[in-house]
XYZ file of C-alpha atoms in Angstrom:
246
model
C -40.530 -63.530 -10.128
C -37.787 -61.670 -12.030
C -35.708 -59.182 -9.956
C -34.437 -56.070 -11.793
C -30.907 -55.522 -10.429
C -30.243 -52.546 -12.717
C -31.700 -50.199 -10.075
C -28.739 -51.004 -7.827
C -26.206 -49.606 -10.305
C -26.645 -45.935 -9.265
C -26.574 -46.457 -5.477
C -23.694 -44.794 -3.592
C -22.189 -46.783 -0.725
C -20.239 -45.080 2.067
C -19.137 -46.105 5.518
C -19.507 -44.212 8.799
C -15.737 -43.795 8.839
C -15.787 -41.972 5.501
C -18.554 -39.632 6.694
C -16.562 -38.819 9.849
C -13.487 -38.004 7.768
C -15.541 -35.643 5.602
C -16.952 -33.799 8.624
C -13.468 -33.387 10.145
C -11.775 -32.252 6.935
C -9.583 -29.164 7.527
C -10.504 -25.779 6.033
C -7.701 -24.648 3.739
C -7.000 -21.034 2.672
C -4.918 -21.077 -0.491
C -2.709 -18.031 -1.144
C -2.572 -16.772 -4.728
C 0.790 -17.940 -6.145
C 0.786 -15.098 -8.694
C 0.951 -12.474 -5.930
C 3.411 -12.347 -3.059
C 0.738 -12.390 -0.358
C 1.459 -12.481 3.361
C -0.761 -13.531 6.236
C 0.092 -12.886 9.869
C -0.922 -15.369 12.570
C 0.495 -14.100 15.861
C 4.290 -14.422 15.534
C 4.031 -16.506 12.351
C 4.092 -14.948 8.865
C 2.828 -17.073 5.965
C 3.802 -15.966 2.470
C 2.898 -17.402 -0.908
C 5.730 -18.401 -3.184
C 5.299 -19.137 -6.825
C 7.327 -22.116 -8.102
C 9.832 -21.964 -10.909
C 7.614 -24.280 -12.960
C 4.606 -21.945 -12.653
C 6.487 -18.666 -12.951
C 7.227 -17.408 -16.438
C 9.948 -14.840 -17.161
C 8.471 -11.367 -16.631
C 10.339 -9.611 -19.416
C 10.043 -11.985 -22.389
C 7.389 -13.972 -24.248
C 7.757 -16.561 -27.007
C 5.645 -17.208 -30.090
C 6.039 -19.240 -33.280
C 6.331 -17.569 -36.666
C 4.760 -18.980 -39.843
C 7.982 -20.879 -40.528
C 7.824 -22.457 -37.046
C 10.822 -20.606 -35.585
C 10.704 -19.336 -32.000
C 10.503 -15.532 -31.727
C 11.456 -13.851 -28.452
C 9.580 -10.620 -27.695
C 11.182 -8.380 -25.060
C 9.244 -5.727 -23.125
C 10.668 -2.257 -22.806
C 13.146 -2.792 -19.976
C 12.037 -1.350 -16.674
C 8.805 0.193 -17.986
C 6.560 -1.530 -15.447
C 9.057 -0.753 -12.678
C 9.171 2.927 -13.643
C 5.376 3.107 -13.707
C 5.257 1.734 -10.170
C 7.986 4.128 -8.993
C 6.072 7.078 -10.453
C 2.992 5.962 -8.546
C 5.019 5.845 -5.317
C 5.954 9.537 -5.692
C 2.622 10.862 -6.991
C 2.114 14.432 -5.710
C 5.400 14.041 -3.819
C 9.052 13.300 -4.626
C 11.588 10.502 -5.150
C 14.943 10.239 -3.385
C 17.763 7.689 -3.307
C 16.491 5.750 -0.274
C 12.763 6.437 -0.428
C 9.826 8.029 -2.218
C 6.755 9.754 -0.845
C 3.311 10.481 -2.207
C 0.150 12.119 -0.926
C -3.563 12.600 -1.457
C -6.045 14.874 0.285
C -6.055 12.978 3.599
C -2.787 11.007 3.858
C 0.925 10.991 3.029
C 2.695 7.734 2.173
C 6.397 6.874 2.599
C 7.756 4.051 0.403
C 11.121 2.404 1.117
C 12.674 -0.102 -1.321
C 14.239 -3.209 0.266
C 15.837 -6.405 -1.137
C 13.964 -9.470 -2.384
C 12.471 -11.908 0.141
C 12.152 -9.150 2.754
C 9.505 -10.034 5.336
C 7.181 -7.959 7.487
C 8.698 -9.596 10.580
C 12.049 -7.926 9.763
C 10.571 -4.412 9.579
C 10.288 -1.852 12.392
C 8.018 1.185 11.967
C 7.545 3.712 14.780
C 6.389 7.275 15.435
C 7.761 9.692 18.032
C 7.732 13.377 18.968
C 4.151 13.275 20.219
C 2.167 16.425 20.940
C -1.455 17.580 21.059
C -2.796 19.901 18.376
C -6.345 21.180 18.808
C -7.072 18.294 21.177
C -5.744 15.714 18.686
C -2.720 13.559 19.493
C -0.087 14.031 16.768
C 3.471 12.912 15.981
C 6.392 14.702 14.330
C 9.018 11.967 13.689
C 9.027 8.656 11.825
C 11.422 5.686 11.776
C 11.378 2.846 9.221
C 14.037 0.142 9.581
C 14.741 -3.111 7.731
C 17.329 -4.880 9.886
C 18.652 -7.615 7.522
C 19.669 -5.075 4.850
C 20.591 -2.284 7.267
C 18.106 0.046 5.559
C 17.058 2.914 7.856
C 14.915 5.918 6.926
C 14.121 8.318 9.749
C 13.648 12.004 10.331
C 11.472 14.817 11.566
C 8.289 15.251 9.568
C 7.710 18.636 7.973
C 4.113 18.561 9.239
C 2.322 16.787 12.058
C 0.507 13.522 11.372
C -2.343 12.180 13.447
C -1.344 9.712 16.176
C -4.552 8.788 17.982
C -5.008 5.102 18.831
C -6.888 4.479 15.587
C -4.398 6.565 13.560
C -1.111 5.368 15.048
C 0.734 3.843 12.115
C -2.668 3.815 10.496
C -1.518 1.419 7.810
C 1.725 -0.162 6.628
C 2.514 -3.118 4.423
C 5.312 -4.788 2.478
C 4.708 -5.560 -1.178
C 6.562 -6.484 -4.382
C 8.002 -3.725 -6.576
C 6.318 -4.387 -9.908
C 8.646 -5.048 -12.832
C 11.769 -5.276 -10.658
C 14.247 -7.742 -12.174
C 16.019 -7.869 -8.789
C 12.658 -8.752 -7.192
C 12.887 -5.795 -4.809
C 10.082 -5.173 -2.331
C 8.551 -1.953 -0.968
C 7.713 -1.001 2.626
C 4.731 1.339 2.365
C 3.799 3.468 5.412
C 0.640 5.594 5.318
C 0.241 8.523 7.733
C -3.024 10.385 8.261
C -2.534 14.119 7.898
C -3.402 16.478 10.730
C -5.942 18.920 9.296
C -6.548 22.282 11.027
C -10.216 22.076 9.932
C -12.448 19.565 8.175
C -12.941 21.895 5.210
C -9.219 22.659 4.760
C -6.861 20.298 2.869
C -3.189 20.568 3.810
C -0.970 19.640 0.859
C 2.511 18.805 2.140
C 5.428 20.617 0.475
C 7.904 18.193 2.078
C 7.752 14.857 3.884
C 10.871 15.246 6.050
C 12.501 18.504 7.051
C 15.473 19.401 4.843
C 13.962 18.083 1.606
C 13.381 20.225 -1.448
C 9.894 21.689 -1.664
C 7.181 20.288 -3.912
C 5.225 22.786 -5.999
C 1.794 22.156 -4.472
C 0.123 24.471 -6.996
C 0.811 21.888 -9.729
C -0.508 18.844 -7.831
C -2.746 16.731 -10.083
C -5.299 15.840 -7.417
C -5.743 19.392 -6.212
C -9.032 21.195 -6.831
C -9.260 24.933 -7.499
C -5.500 25.663 -7.258
C -6.104 27.791 -4.114
C -3.350 28.214 -1.568
C -3.946 27.673 2.140
C -3.818 31.474 2.670
C -6.472 31.974 -0.003
C -8.734 29.346 1.543
C -8.271 30.888 4.992
C -9.059 34.403 3.722
C -12.156 33.133 1.927
C -13.395 31.473 5.130
C -12.648 34.665 7.096
C -14.612 36.802 4.607
C -17.569 34.427 4.827
C -17.480 34.633 8.636
C -17.397 38.467 8.589
C -20.288 38.541 6.130
C -22.328 36.247 8.372
C -21.663 38.522 11.384
C -22.815 41.593 9.433
C -26.084 39.885 8.499
C -26.738 39.039 12.146
C -26.554 42.723 13.217
């Protein structure tokens, strides 16, 4: 009888030891090297770092002409950085040490710090607590980056919410886009204290002593009504409702 050994060619052979190694293989989370990501595990901060071999210069690109010569194309210097800085002061203002922005529900303080700054080196705290309409609020903010000696603190122009789920509702440290010095940005978001759910409080200042922002020209604002106009409109509606009830 002739035995056909060709059927053995496609068999996979593995040992019990190999199967055990496969089952016990570690689960790896790979950080994106193109973004300066950070992950916090207790007291340990893990940050991605792109290598010099993988990183290409941010401001130039090279291409070959028809004759084969190398042509260097340079971006408009600082354009990406300026775009990011404008975003950090949207509906707010920019100062030497910090910028601030706002939307309908929150105000955000952004502080520029040196390259390689880590979240572990940053202190962010609220103080001046009080209760407004049964809601715990705060009136002062401190942001400190100890290695560089950067400190931004002051009394807020308006109260921010400071309940347990609002307290320092959100803060992060991120790269400043387009920065040739590789600066980073500490970004602290504060939830606004609203006197009523239907009323939006647009901040004219972040800290006391700043110049006022013209809230009537805010891009995200609807209707261009002032707080006094909104209040009077609500009062007129209430009076009208009372008259109908009589």
